[in-house]
Amino acid sequence: MKVRRQRRSKGEQQNQSSSESPLSRNLDENETSIKEIFKDCEDITYNTYQYSSYFNEKALVLLCETIVQNEKANLLKEVMQDLIPHEVGNATEVELKDVKEFFIEQGVSSRAVKVIDKVQQVSEKVLDGYIVVLFEGWNKALAYEAFAVEKRSVGEPQNEVSVIGPREGTIENLTKNLGLIRSRLKSDKLKIKIQKKGEKTRSKVAYAFLDGTVPEDTLKEFEKRFDELKDEEILETSYFAELLEDSTYSPFPQFKTTERPDVAVSALLGGKIIALVDGTPTILICPGLFVEFFQSPSDYYQRTLFSSLIRMLRITGYIISLCLPSIYIALSTFHTELIPSVLLLAILDTREGMPFPALVEALIMLFFFELLQEASLRLPRPIGSAVSIVGALVIGDASINAGIASPMMVVVVALTGIASFSIPQYEFGTSSRILRVPLMIGAAILGGFGLMVGFLLIYLHLISLRSLGQPYFAPLGPIRNGILYDFIFRSPLSKQLRRHRQSQVLPEANDKGGG
């Protein structure tokens, strides 16, 4: 869903024009303009101080008390009250230039002071967590960074549990997240660009890439779309995924997400671009290709043989999640001759007396399963797991006893649900949940032919889909032999590192980048 820009009212336009005006030498005028901007903002603090030997000079200190460090605010208060008359000089009168030089050279913060000269800049700095100092007779202001909002510490990501490998996960602080990435990739070719998006939220967003590794056309396309989002209100990284993707209504996600710095670094080495937003731990990996969603970070921390077997198990699980209900409906309704006789008799015996056809029966059971899954996600974790397990057992047994569903259908739906959990990326698993219903309807109407038509339409959609200009279905369409092998099997690291050394730009490195 695209964020629509709201129309400005006349009052907002007047405030906008007044906030863009330069600061005045009259402190009272500046205070009036700023208070008009922060009208009804009770967390904005205005402190007026009088300094000089005779205390006949005036200064104004602005801060947002909900997002600044109290110790820095208290330190500034002590400086304004005590240090200036004694430290600046012993003259009978302290001049303004002495005060300016004192704050600019010494200051009250370990970071450099910023000099600003517009009312809009004052409001922006205050909302960014700066302490702003204005002086009578000076048309500029000094801003010291003092931002401090409680954040959770770095820990293991909840959505990407790793059996083996690093345990660090990103948090809701953009600076720390970039630091976690920079600490793992100590290269001057790692380029990081930070901008602010949105007129109201002014969200700090960043994207990073490894110069000389990401394809030039992909980088240009990303930067073009990124710059077009200047006025969009970005609250979370998933906003980027929808605003930047080529096909909004496609059931397949065109970008990957992660909360692990090692995965982000691996993607950068593989020629990807990552995007981050301050206030959210999610990292967006661009572009994301179809085959990369079957790869897990743990694939590269375990032995090649075991990782290859697990990867084949994931591919099989996705096929089961997508096709099993529709295959069962097609076989039991149209193609009973393809079912072994003993199994056919067992199916007919369990379906005897069922009031609904196989399609309706499957839709009812899938609806119950999806409902339980969503309920377990919204409830607290200890309660959610109990609800999902007990609910599935109770509903499955009650449905069989009530004659609403056959035991075979319960088994099919259960296997379908379990198989959908084998996909490492949750967003990609939702594609099978969406597409299995049209396939079931096609199988119920036309049998195997309906399934074939459904698969053909999905294939045509996949080969026509693009992610930042790259073919989404590569290496399956178009076929690339080397990467097609890596899609099914995890090639040895020695071969991947050798291939990395032989080429500066690695369009075929998607397997490593997707890890």
Short mmCIF file of C-alpha atoms in Angstrom, two decimals:
data_model
loop_
_atom_site.label_atom_id
_atom_site.label_comp_id
_atom_site.label_asym_id
_atom_site.label_seq_id
_atom_site.Cartn_x
_atom_site.Cartn_y
_atom_site.Cartn_z
CA MET A 1 0.00 0.00 0.00
CA LYS A 2 1.53 3.31 -1.03
CA VAL A 3 1.55 6.06 1.53
CA ARG A 4 -0.46 8.95 0.14
CA ARG A 5 0.74 12.47 0.68
CA GLN A 6 -1.80 14.55 2.55
CA ARG A 7 -2.78 17.96 1.29
CA ARG A 8 -1.53 20.85 3.35
CA SER A 9 -4.01 23.22 4.87
CA LYS A 10 -3.52 26.98 4.78
CA GLY A 11 -2.33 26.94 8.39
CA GLU A 12 0.27 24.31 7.62
CA GLN A 13 1.46 26.31 4.62
CA GLN A 14 1.82 29.41 6.77
CA ASN A 15 3.74 27.49 9.40
CA GLN A 16 5.94 26.02 6.68
CA SER A 17 6.77 29.46 5.26
CA SER A 18 7.45 30.93 8.70
CA SER A 19 9.66 28.02 9.70
CA GLU A 20 11.80 28.50 6.60
CA SER A 21 12.61 32.10 7.60
CA PRO A 22 16.09 32.92 8.93
CA LEU A 23 16.73 33.50 12.60
CA SER A 24 16.48 37.05 13.87
CA ARG A 25 18.94 38.92 16.08
CA ASN A 26 16.00 39.54 18.42
CA LEU A 27 15.73 36.58 20.80
CA ASP A 28 12.08 37.28 21.66
CA GLU A 29 11.10 37.11 17.97
CA ASN A 30 12.89 33.78 17.60
CA GLU A 31 11.20 32.41 20.71
CA THR A 32 7.77 33.49 19.43
CA SER A 33 8.34 31.82 16.04
CA ILE A 34 9.53 28.59 17.62
CA LYS A 35 6.68 28.45 20.12
CA GLU A 36 4.22 28.89 17.25
CA ILE A 37 5.72 25.83 15.56
CA PHE A 38 5.66 23.77 18.77
CA LYS A 39 2.21 24.88 19.83
CA ASP A 40 0.58 22.29 22.16
CA CYS A 41 3.86 20.33 22.33
CA GLU A 42 4.26 20.11 26.09
CA ASP A 43 7.43 18.03 26.01
CA ILE A 44 9.39 20.94 24.46
CA THR A 45 11.27 22.81 27.18
CA TYR A 46 12.23 26.50 26.99
CA ASN A 47 14.88 27.69 29.45
CA THR A 48 15.94 31.33 29.51
CA TYR A 49 19.31 32.22 31.07
CA GLN A 50 20.95 35.56 31.81
CA TYR A 51 24.72 35.72 31.68
CA SER A 52 27.70 38.12 31.68
CA SER A 53 29.23 39.76 34.73
CA TYR A 54 26.11 41.89 35.30
CA PHE A 55 23.74 39.22 33.94
CA ASN A 56 22.27 41.60 31.40
CA GLU A 57 22.69 39.27 28.40
CA LYS A 58 20.06 36.66 27.58
CA ALA A 59 20.16 33.17 26.03
CA LEU A 60 17.44 30.60 25.26
CA VAL A 61 17.95 26.82 25.49
CA LEU A 62 15.50 24.53 23.67
CA LEU A 63 15.19 20.78 24.05
CA CYS A 64 12.67 17.97 23.82
CA GLU A 65 12.82 16.46 27.28
CA THR A 66 11.40 13.09 26.19
CA ILE A 67 14.29 12.25 23.84
CA VAL A 68 17.40 13.92 25.28
CA GLN A 69 19.95 12.81 27.85
CA ASN A 70 19.24 14.37 31.22
CA GLU A 71 22.91 14.55 32.17
CA LYS A 72 23.76 16.67 29.12
CA ALA A 73 20.80 18.96 29.76
CA ASN A 74 21.89 19.40 33.38
CA LEU A 75 25.47 20.01 32.32
CA LEU A 76 24.38 22.75 29.94
CA LYS A 77 22.34 24.32 32.73
CA GLU A 78 25.42 24.41 34.98
CA VAL A 79 27.51 25.92 32.18
CA MET A 80 24.96 28.64 31.51
CA GLN A 81 24.58 29.52 35.19
CA ASP A 82 28.11 29.18 36.53
CA LEU A 83 30.88 28.62 34.00
CA ILE A 84 30.42 31.55 31.63
CA PRO A 85 30.87 34.43 34.12
CA HIS A 86 33.96 32.82 35.61
CA GLU A 87 35.61 31.02 32.71
CA VAL A 88 35.19 33.53 29.88
CA GLY A 89 37.07 36.34 31.54
CA ASN A 90 37.37 38.72 34.46
CA ALA A 91 36.20 41.78 32.56
CA THR A 92 33.44 43.86 33.97
CA GLU A 93 31.29 42.84 30.98
CA VAL A 94 31.23 39.57 29.04
CA GLU A 95 30.79 40.18 25.33
CA LEU A 96 28.65 38.03 23.04
CA LYS A 97 31.60 37.02 20.88
CA ASP A 98 33.32 35.56 23.94
CA VAL A 99 30.28 33.46 24.74
CA LYS A 100 30.03 32.20 21.14
CA GLU A 101 33.72 31.30 21.07
CA PHE A 102 33.40 29.51 24.42
CA PHE A 103 30.52 27.30 23.27
CA ILE A 104 31.94 26.60 19.81
CA GLU A 105 35.43 25.73 21.07
CA GLN A 106 34.60 23.99 24.37
CA GLY A 107 30.91 23.21 24.32
CA VAL A 108 29.07 20.73 26.52
CA SER A 109 29.29 17.60 24.41
CA SER A 110 32.00 15.27 23.16
CA ARG A 111 30.70 15.79 19.61
CA ALA A 112 31.20 18.90 17.53
CA VAL A 113 28.64 21.67 17.73
CA LYS A 114 26.51 22.52 14.70
CA VAL A 115 25.77 26.13 13.79
CA ILE A 116 22.32 26.71 12.25
CA ASP A 117 20.65 29.87 10.98
CA LYS A 118 16.99 29.06 10.15
CA VAL A 119 13.90 28.54 12.27
CA GLN A 120 13.15 25.29 10.42
CA GLN A 121 16.58 23.94 11.28
CA VAL A 122 15.98 24.75 14.93
CA SER A 123 12.73 22.76 14.99
CA GLU A 124 14.34 19.86 13.11
CA LYS A 125 17.30 19.68 15.47
CA VAL A 126 15.09 19.81 18.56
CA LEU A 127 13.00 16.91 17.23
CA ASP A 128 16.18 15.01 16.33
CA GLY A 129 17.29 15.07 19.96
CA TYR A 130 19.59 18.10 19.93
CA ILE A 131 19.93 20.82 22.57
CA VAL A 132 19.68 24.18 20.78
CA VAL A 133 21.07 27.41 22.27
CA LEU A 134 20.06 30.85 20.94
CA PHE A 135 21.61 34.16 22.01
CA GLU A 136 20.29 37.71 22.07
CA GLY A 137 21.94 39.75 19.30
CA TRP A 138 23.04 36.75 17.21
CA ASN A 139 21.08 35.45 14.22
CA LYS A 140 22.47 31.92 14.54
CA ALA A 141 21.99 29.04 16.99
CA LEU A 142 24.19 26.26 18.37
CA ALA A 143 23.00 22.65 18.41
CA TYR A 144 24.48 19.83 20.52
CA GLU A 145 23.50 16.21 19.99
CA ALA A 146 21.97 14.68 23.12
CA PHE A 147 19.56 12.07 21.74
CA ALA A 148 18.76 9.28 24.18
CA VAL A 149 15.79 6.92 23.79
CA GLU A 150 15.83 3.53 25.49
CA LYS A 151 16.56 0.71 23.06
CA ARG A 152 16.86 -3.00 23.58
CA SER A 153 20.37 -4.41 23.53
CA VAL A 154 21.83 -6.56 20.78
CA GLY A 155 20.61 -10.15 21.11
CA GLU A 156 19.64 -13.19 19.10
CA PRO A 157 16.93 -12.48 16.50
CA GLN A 158 13.63 -14.12 17.38
CA ASN A 159 12.56 -14.84 13.80
CA GLU A 160 15.86 -16.31 12.56
CA VAL A 161 17.04 -18.82 15.11
CA SER A 162 20.36 -20.38 14.13
CA VAL A 163 21.57 -23.83 15.18
CA ILE A 164 25.16 -22.86 14.43
CA GLY A 165 26.69 -19.49 13.55
CA PRO A 166 26.59 -15.93 14.94
CA ARG A 167 23.90 -15.08 17.47
CA GLU A 168 23.84 -11.30 17.05
CA GLY A 169 20.76 -9.64 15.68
CA THR A 170 19.94 -6.10 14.65
CA ILE A 171 17.98 -3.73 16.89
CA GLU A 172 15.90 -0.56 16.45
CA ASN A 173 18.93 1.72 16.22
CA LEU A 174 20.20 2.55 12.73
CA THR A 175 23.67 3.62 13.87
CA LYS A 176 24.29 0.43 15.80
CA ASN A 177 22.96 -1.72 12.96
CA LEU A 178 25.33 -0.06 10.51
CA GLY A 179 28.12 -0.55 13.05
CA LEU A 180 27.39 -4.29 13.24
CA ILE A 181 27.66 -4.49 9.46
CA ARG A 182 30.77 -2.32 9.23
CA SER A 183 32.53 -4.36 11.93
CA ARG A 184 32.14 -7.49 9.79
CA LEU A 185 33.01 -5.87 6.46
CA LYS A 186 36.04 -3.66 7.05
CA SER A 187 36.43 -2.45 3.49
CA ASP A 188 36.59 1.04 2.00
CA LYS A 189 34.46 -0.29 -0.86
CA LEU A 190 31.48 -0.59 1.48
CA LYS A 191 29.47 2.53 0.67
CA ILE A 192 26.74 3.71 3.06
CA LYS A 193 24.34 6.52 2.19
CA ILE A 194 21.90 8.00 4.72
CA GLN A 195 18.91 10.21 3.93
CA LYS A 196 15.73 11.42 5.59
CA LYS A 197 12.35 10.57 4.11
CA GLY A 198 8.93 12.06 4.74
CA GLU A 199 7.74 15.55 5.58
CA LYS A 200 6.29 14.58 8.95
CA THR A 201 8.16 11.48 10.14
CA ARG A 202 11.55 12.51 8.68
CA SER A 203 12.62 8.90 9.05
CA LYS A 204 16.33 8.30 8.80
CA VAL A 205 16.91 5.64 6.15
CA ALA A 206 20.12 4.19 4.75
CA TYR A 207 21.25 1.88 2.01
CA ALA A 208 24.60 0.20 1.54
CA PHE A 209 26.40 -1.67 -1.21
CA LEU A 210 29.85 -3.01 -1.99
CA ASP A 211 31.36 -0.89 -4.73
CA GLY A 212 32.54 -2.96 -7.70
CA THR A 213 30.40 -5.95 -6.72
CA VAL A 214 26.82 -4.84 -7.29
CA PRO A 215 25.87 -4.58 -11.00
CA GLU A 216 25.86 -0.96 -12.13
CA ASP A 217 22.45 -1.08 -13.81
CA THR A 218 20.89 -2.59 -10.67
CA LEU A 219 22.42 0.11 -8.48
CA LYS A 220 21.20 2.91 -10.78
CA GLU A 221 17.69 1.47 -10.84
CA PHE A 222 17.62 1.19 -7.04
CA GLU A 223 18.91 4.73 -6.51
CA LYS A 224 16.37 6.07 -8.99
CA ARG A 225 13.47 4.45 -7.14
CA PHE A 226 14.98 5.35 -3.76
CA ASP A 227 15.19 9.05 -4.65
CA GLU A 228 11.56 9.06 -5.80
CA LEU A 229 10.47 8.26 -2.23
CA LYS A 230 11.65 11.59 -0.83
CA ASP A 231 8.20 12.69 0.39
CA GLU A 232 6.88 9.26 1.43
CA GLU A 233 6.37 8.56 5.12
CA ILE A 234 8.58 5.52 5.80
CA LEU A 235 7.91 3.87 9.17
CA GLU A 236 9.37 0.41 8.59
CA THR A 237 11.62 -1.41 6.15
CA SER A 238 8.68 -3.34 4.70
CA TYR A 239 7.41 -0.01 3.34
CA PHE A 240 10.43 -0.01 1.05
CA ALA A 241 9.70 -3.55 -0.12
CA GLU A 242 6.29 -2.49 -1.38
CA LEU A 243 7.22 0.95 -2.65
CA LEU A 244 10.28 -0.27 -4.57
CA GLU A 245 9.07 -3.60 -5.94
CA ASP A 246 8.19 -4.08 -9.60
CA SER A 247 4.87 -5.90 -9.11
CA THR A 248 2.83 -4.95 -6.05
CA TYR A 249 0.09 -7.52 -6.61
CA SER A 250 2.40 -10.48 -7.15
CA PRO A 251 2.09 -13.20 -4.48
CA PHE A 252 5.88 -13.62 -4.60
CA PRO A 253 8.05 -11.23 -2.55
CA GLN A 254 10.73 -9.53 -4.67
CA PHE A 255 13.01 -8.60 -1.76
CA LYS A 256 14.38 -10.59 1.16
CA THR A 257 14.43 -9.48 4.78
CA THR A 258 16.71 -10.41 7.65
CA GLU A 259 17.59 -9.38 11.19
CA ARG A 260 21.07 -10.91 11.11
CA PRO A 261 24.17 -8.80 10.30
CA ASP A 262 26.06 -11.85 8.96
CA VAL A 263 23.31 -12.46 6.40
CA ALA A 264 23.43 -8.80 5.34
CA VAL A 265 27.22 -8.95 4.91
CA SER A 266 26.91 -12.16 2.89
CA ALA A 267 24.37 -10.44 0.66
CA LEU A 268 26.69 -7.46 0.15
CA LEU A 269 29.51 -9.79 -0.87
CA GLY A 270 27.13 -11.39 -3.35
CA GLY A 271 26.36 -8.14 -5.15
CA LYS A 272 23.21 -7.11 -3.28
CA ILE A 273 22.00 -3.78 -1.92
CA ILE A 274 20.70 -3.55 1.63
CA ALA A 275 18.30 -0.93 3.01
CA LEU A 276 17.70 -0.02 6.67
CA VAL A 277 15.32 2.31 8.52
CA ASP A 278 15.91 3.83 11.93
CA GLY A 279 13.45 2.42 14.45
CA THR A 280 13.18 -1.08 13.00
CA PRO A 281 15.55 -4.07 13.13
CA THR A 282 14.63 -5.42 9.70
CA ILE A 283 17.18 -5.23 6.88
CA LEU A 284 15.92 -5.31 3.30
CA ILE A 285 18.05 -7.20 0.74
CA CYS A 286 17.62 -6.12 -2.87
CA PRO A 287 17.06 -7.68 -5.31
CA GLY A 288 15.60 -10.98 -4.13
CA LEU A 289 15.34 -13.85 -6.61
CA PHE A 290 13.09 -16.91 -6.47
CA VAL A 291 15.84 -19.46 -5.78
CA GLU A 292 17.34 -17.42 -2.93
CA PHE A 293 14.29 -17.86 -0.72
CA PHE A 294 15.12 -21.56 -0.35
CA GLN A 295 18.56 -20.78 1.08
CA SER A 296 19.22 -20.34 4.78
CA PRO A 297 22.21 -18.72 6.54
CA SER A 298 22.90 -22.00 8.34
CA ASP A 299 23.56 -23.67 4.96
CA TYR A 300 27.00 -22.06 4.93
CA TYR A 301 27.82 -22.94 8.55
CA GLN A 302 27.28 -26.68 8.06
CA ARG A 303 28.86 -29.32 5.85
CA THR A 304 28.06 -29.37 2.15
CA LEU A 305 26.35 -32.78 2.07
CA PHE A 306 24.02 -32.07 4.96
CA SER A 307 23.18 -28.56 3.70
CA SER A 308 22.36 -29.94 0.23
CA LEU A 309 19.99 -32.54 1.69
CA ILE A 310 18.23 -29.91 3.81
CA ARG A 311 17.92 -27.61 0.79
CA MET A 312 16.31 -30.37 -1.28
CA LEU A 313 13.96 -31.01 1.66
CA ARG A 314 12.91 -27.34 1.59
CA ILE A 315 12.20 -27.44 -2.14
CA THR A 316 10.13 -30.59 -1.66
CA GLY A 317 8.31 -28.97 1.25
CA TYR A 318 7.36 -25.95 -0.85
CA ILE A 319 6.03 -28.19 -3.65
CA ILE A 320 3.99 -30.16 -1.11
CA SER A 321 2.65 -26.98 0.47
CA LEU A 322 1.63 -25.63 -2.93
CA CYS A 323 0.29 -28.74 -4.67
CA LEU A 324 -0.73 -31.48 -2.22
CA PRO A 325 -4.38 -30.46 -1.62
CA SER A 326 -5.01 -29.84 -5.32
CA ILE A 327 -3.36 -33.14 -6.32
CA TYR A 328 -5.49 -35.00 -3.80
CA ILE A 329 -8.65 -33.32 -5.12
CA ALA A 330 -7.75 -34.08 -8.75
CA LEU A 331 -6.91 -37.74 -8.05
CA SER A 332 -9.93 -38.46 -5.82
CA THR A 333 -12.39 -36.68 -8.15
CA PHE A 334 -11.18 -37.24 -11.73
CA HIS A 335 -8.25 -39.67 -11.84
CA THR A 336 -9.07 -42.47 -9.44
CA GLU A 337 -7.45 -44.98 -11.82
CA LEU A 338 -4.04 -43.52 -10.92
CA ILE A 339 -4.48 -44.38 -7.23
CA PRO A 340 -3.39 -47.90 -6.12
CA SER A 341 -6.39 -50.12 -5.44
CA VAL A 342 -5.73 -50.64 -1.74
CA LEU A 343 -5.24 -46.89 -1.16
CA LEU A 344 -8.31 -46.08 -3.27
CA LEU A 345 -10.48 -48.41 -1.18
CA ALA A 346 -9.18 -46.77 2.00
CA ILE A 347 -9.98 -43.30 0.65
CA LEU A 348 -13.47 -44.33 -0.50
CA ASP A 349 -14.12 -45.93 2.87
CA THR A 350 -13.17 -42.76 4.76
CA ARG A 351 -15.18 -40.53 2.42
CA GLU A 352 -18.35 -42.59 2.68
CA GLY A 353 -21.14 -40.44 4.05
CA MET A 354 -19.25 -37.13 3.66
CA PRO A 355 -21.76 -34.28 3.04
CA PHE A 356 -19.33 -32.11 1.04
CA PRO A 357 -17.26 -32.65 -2.08
CA ALA A 358 -13.46 -32.82 -1.73
CA LEU A 359 -12.97 -29.14 -2.64
CA VAL A 360 -15.35 -27.80 0.01
CA GLU A 361 -13.95 -30.24 2.55
CA ALA A 362 -10.38 -29.06 1.84
CA LEU A 363 -11.35 -25.37 1.98
CA ILE A 364 -13.04 -25.83 5.37
CA MET A 365 -10.04 -27.60 6.87
CA LEU A 366 -7.55 -25.12 5.40
CA PHE A 367 -9.63 -22.25 6.78
CA PHE A 368 -9.49 -23.77 10.26
CA PHE A 369 -5.74 -24.35 9.93
CA GLU A 370 -5.02 -20.78 8.78
CA LEU A 371 -7.22 -19.43 11.56
CA LEU A 372 -5.29 -21.40 14.16
CA GLN A 373 -1.99 -20.28 12.69
CA GLU A 374 -2.92 -16.59 12.81
CA ALA A 375 -4.34 -16.93 16.32
CA SER A 376 -1.11 -18.54 17.57
CA LEU A 377 0.94 -15.68 16.07
CA ARG A 378 -1.08 -12.96 17.80
CA LEU A 379 -1.18 -14.58 21.24
CA PRO A 380 1.73 -14.57 23.73
CA ARG A 381 4.26 -17.25 22.84
CA PRO A 382 3.54 -19.75 25.68
CA ILE A 383 -0.21 -19.52 25.08
CA GLY A 384 0.07 -19.41 21.28
CA SER A 385 1.95 -22.70 21.00
CA ALA A 386 -0.55 -24.43 23.30
CA VAL A 387 -3.52 -23.05 21.33
CA SER A 388 -2.08 -24.17 17.98
CA ILE A 389 -1.30 -27.72 19.14
CA VAL A 390 -4.43 -28.35 21.21
CA GLY A 391 -6.66 -26.55 18.71
CA ALA A 392 -5.39 -28.63 15.80
CA LEU A 393 -5.91 -31.89 17.67
CA VAL A 394 -9.36 -30.95 18.95
CA ILE A 395 -10.66 -29.55 15.65
CA GLY A 396 -9.22 -32.43 13.61
CA ASP A 397 -10.72 -35.09 15.85
CA ALA A 398 -14.05 -33.26 16.18
CA SER A 399 -14.30 -32.76 12.40
CA ILE A 400 -13.80 -36.48 11.77
CA ASN A 401 -16.33 -37.50 14.45
CA ALA A 402 -18.87 -34.97 13.17
CA GLY A 403 -18.51 -36.20 9.59
CA ILE A 404 -17.38 -32.82 8.26
CA ALA A 405 -13.98 -34.05 7.07
CA SER A 406 -12.43 -37.42 6.31
CA PRO A 407 -9.28 -38.64 8.07
CA MET A 408 -7.38 -38.57 4.76
CA MET A 409 -8.23 -34.90 4.23
CA VAL A 410 -7.07 -34.07 7.75
CA VAL A 411 -3.73 -35.77 6.98
CA VAL A 412 -3.40 -33.88 3.67
CA VAL A 413 -4.08 -30.49 5.29
CA ALA A 414 -1.73 -31.22 8.19
CA LEU A 415 1.10 -32.22 5.83
CA THR A 416 0.44 -29.09 3.76
CA GLY A 417 0.69 -26.84 6.81
CA ILE A 418 3.83 -28.51 8.15
CA ALA A 419 5.52 -28.32 4.74
CA SER A 420 4.84 -24.56 4.53
CA PHE A 421 6.90 -24.03 7.70
CA SER A 422 10.02 -25.50 6.09
CA ILE A 423 10.64 -22.31 4.06
CA PRO A 424 13.26 -20.08 5.77
CA GLN A 425 11.56 -16.85 4.66
CA TYR A 426 8.07 -16.40 6.11
CA GLU A 427 7.08 -13.90 3.40
CA PHE A 428 7.86 -16.43 0.69
CA GLY A 429 5.84 -19.13 2.45
CA THR A 430 2.74 -16.97 2.15
CA SER A 431 2.90 -17.32 -1.65
CA SER A 432 2.02 -21.01 -1.41
CA ARG A 433 -0.81 -20.19 0.99
CA ILE A 434 -2.27 -17.78 -1.57
CA LEU A 435 -1.76 -19.89 -4.69
CA ARG A 436 -2.93 -23.24 -3.36
CA VAL A 437 -6.57 -22.09 -3.37
CA PRO A 438 -6.73 -21.27 -7.13
CA LEU A 439 -4.95 -24.56 -7.85
CA MET A 440 -7.53 -26.42 -5.76
CA ILE A 441 -10.37 -24.77 -7.66
CA GLY A 442 -8.75 -25.60 -10.99
CA ALA A 443 -8.24 -29.23 -9.92
CA ALA A 444 -11.88 -29.50 -8.77
CA ILE A 445 -13.17 -28.17 -12.13
CA LEU A 446 -10.81 -29.71 -14.69
CA GLY A 447 -8.74 -32.24 -12.76
CA GLY A 448 -5.17 -32.74 -13.95
CA PHE A 449 -5.69 -30.39 -16.88
CA GLY A 450 -6.73 -27.64 -14.49
CA LEU A 451 -3.57 -28.24 -12.46
CA MET A 452 -1.47 -28.01 -15.61
CA VAL A 453 -3.09 -24.72 -16.58
CA GLY A 454 -2.50 -23.35 -13.08
CA PHE A 455 1.18 -24.34 -13.10
CA LEU A 456 1.61 -22.82 -16.55
CA LEU A 457 0.13 -19.49 -15.43
CA ILE A 458 2.38 -19.44 -12.36
CA TYR A 459 5.42 -20.19 -14.53
CA LEU A 460 4.52 -17.44 -17.01
CA HIS A 461 4.15 -14.98 -14.14
CA LEU A 462 7.51 -15.97 -12.65
CA ILE A 463 9.47 -15.65 -15.89
CA SER A 464 7.91 -12.25 -16.59
CA LEU A 465 8.57 -10.92 -13.07
CA ARG A 466 11.53 -8.61 -12.45
CA SER A 467 13.27 -7.51 -9.28
CA LEU A 468 15.13 -4.21 -9.83
CA GLY A 469 15.37 -5.17 -13.49
CA GLN A 470 16.83 -8.65 -12.89
CA PRO A 471 14.93 -11.80 -13.97
CA TYR A 472 13.16 -13.01 -10.85
CA PHE A 473 13.06 -16.68 -11.91
CA ALA A 474 16.75 -16.96 -12.81
CA PRO A 475 18.48 -19.43 -13.04
CA LEU A 476 15.35 -21.45 -13.87
CA GLY A 477 14.22 -18.93 -16.45
CA PRO A 478 16.51 -17.99 -18.09
CA ILE A 479 18.50 -21.13 -17.34
CA ARG A 480 22.03 -20.68 -16.01
CA ASN A 481 23.68 -24.03 -15.58
CA GLY A 482 26.18 -23.12 -12.86
CA ILE A 483 23.66 -21.47 -10.60
CA LEU A 484 20.98 -24.06 -11.35
CA TYR A 485 23.22 -26.61 -9.65
CA ASP A 486 23.64 -24.30 -6.65
CA PHE A 487 19.87 -23.90 -6.39
CA ILE A 488 19.40 -27.60 -5.61
CA PHE A 489 22.76 -28.37 -3.98
CA ARG A 490 24.99 -26.22 -1.81
CA SER A 491 28.27 -26.14 -3.68
CA PRO A 492 31.50 -26.38 -1.63
CA LEU A 493 32.82 -23.10 -0.26
CA SER A 494 36.16 -23.62 -2.03
CA LYS A 495 34.38 -23.49 -5.40
CA GLN A 496 32.38 -20.40 -4.43
CA LEU A 497 35.48 -18.56 -3.15
CA ARG A 498 37.39 -19.47 -6.32
CA ARG A 499 34.55 -18.12 -8.43
CA HIS A 500 34.50 -14.95 -6.31
CA ARG A 501 38.20 -14.35 -6.94
CA GLN A 502 37.88 -14.85 -10.70
CA SER A 503 35.24 -12.17 -11.20
CA GLN A 504 34.88 -8.68 -9.76
CA VAL A 505 31.16 -8.44 -10.50
CA LEU A 506 29.31 -11.62 -9.66
CA PRO A 507 25.84 -11.88 -11.21
CA GLU A 508 26.11 -15.61 -10.56
CA ALA A 509 26.88 -15.13 -6.87
CA ASN A 510 23.21 -15.02 -5.92
CA ASP A 511 23.51 -18.28 -4.03
CA LYS A 512 26.10 -16.89 -1.65
CA GLY A 513 24.40 -13.53 -1.42
CA GLY A 514 21.09 -15.15 -0.57
CA GLY A 515 22.61 -16.97 2.34
#
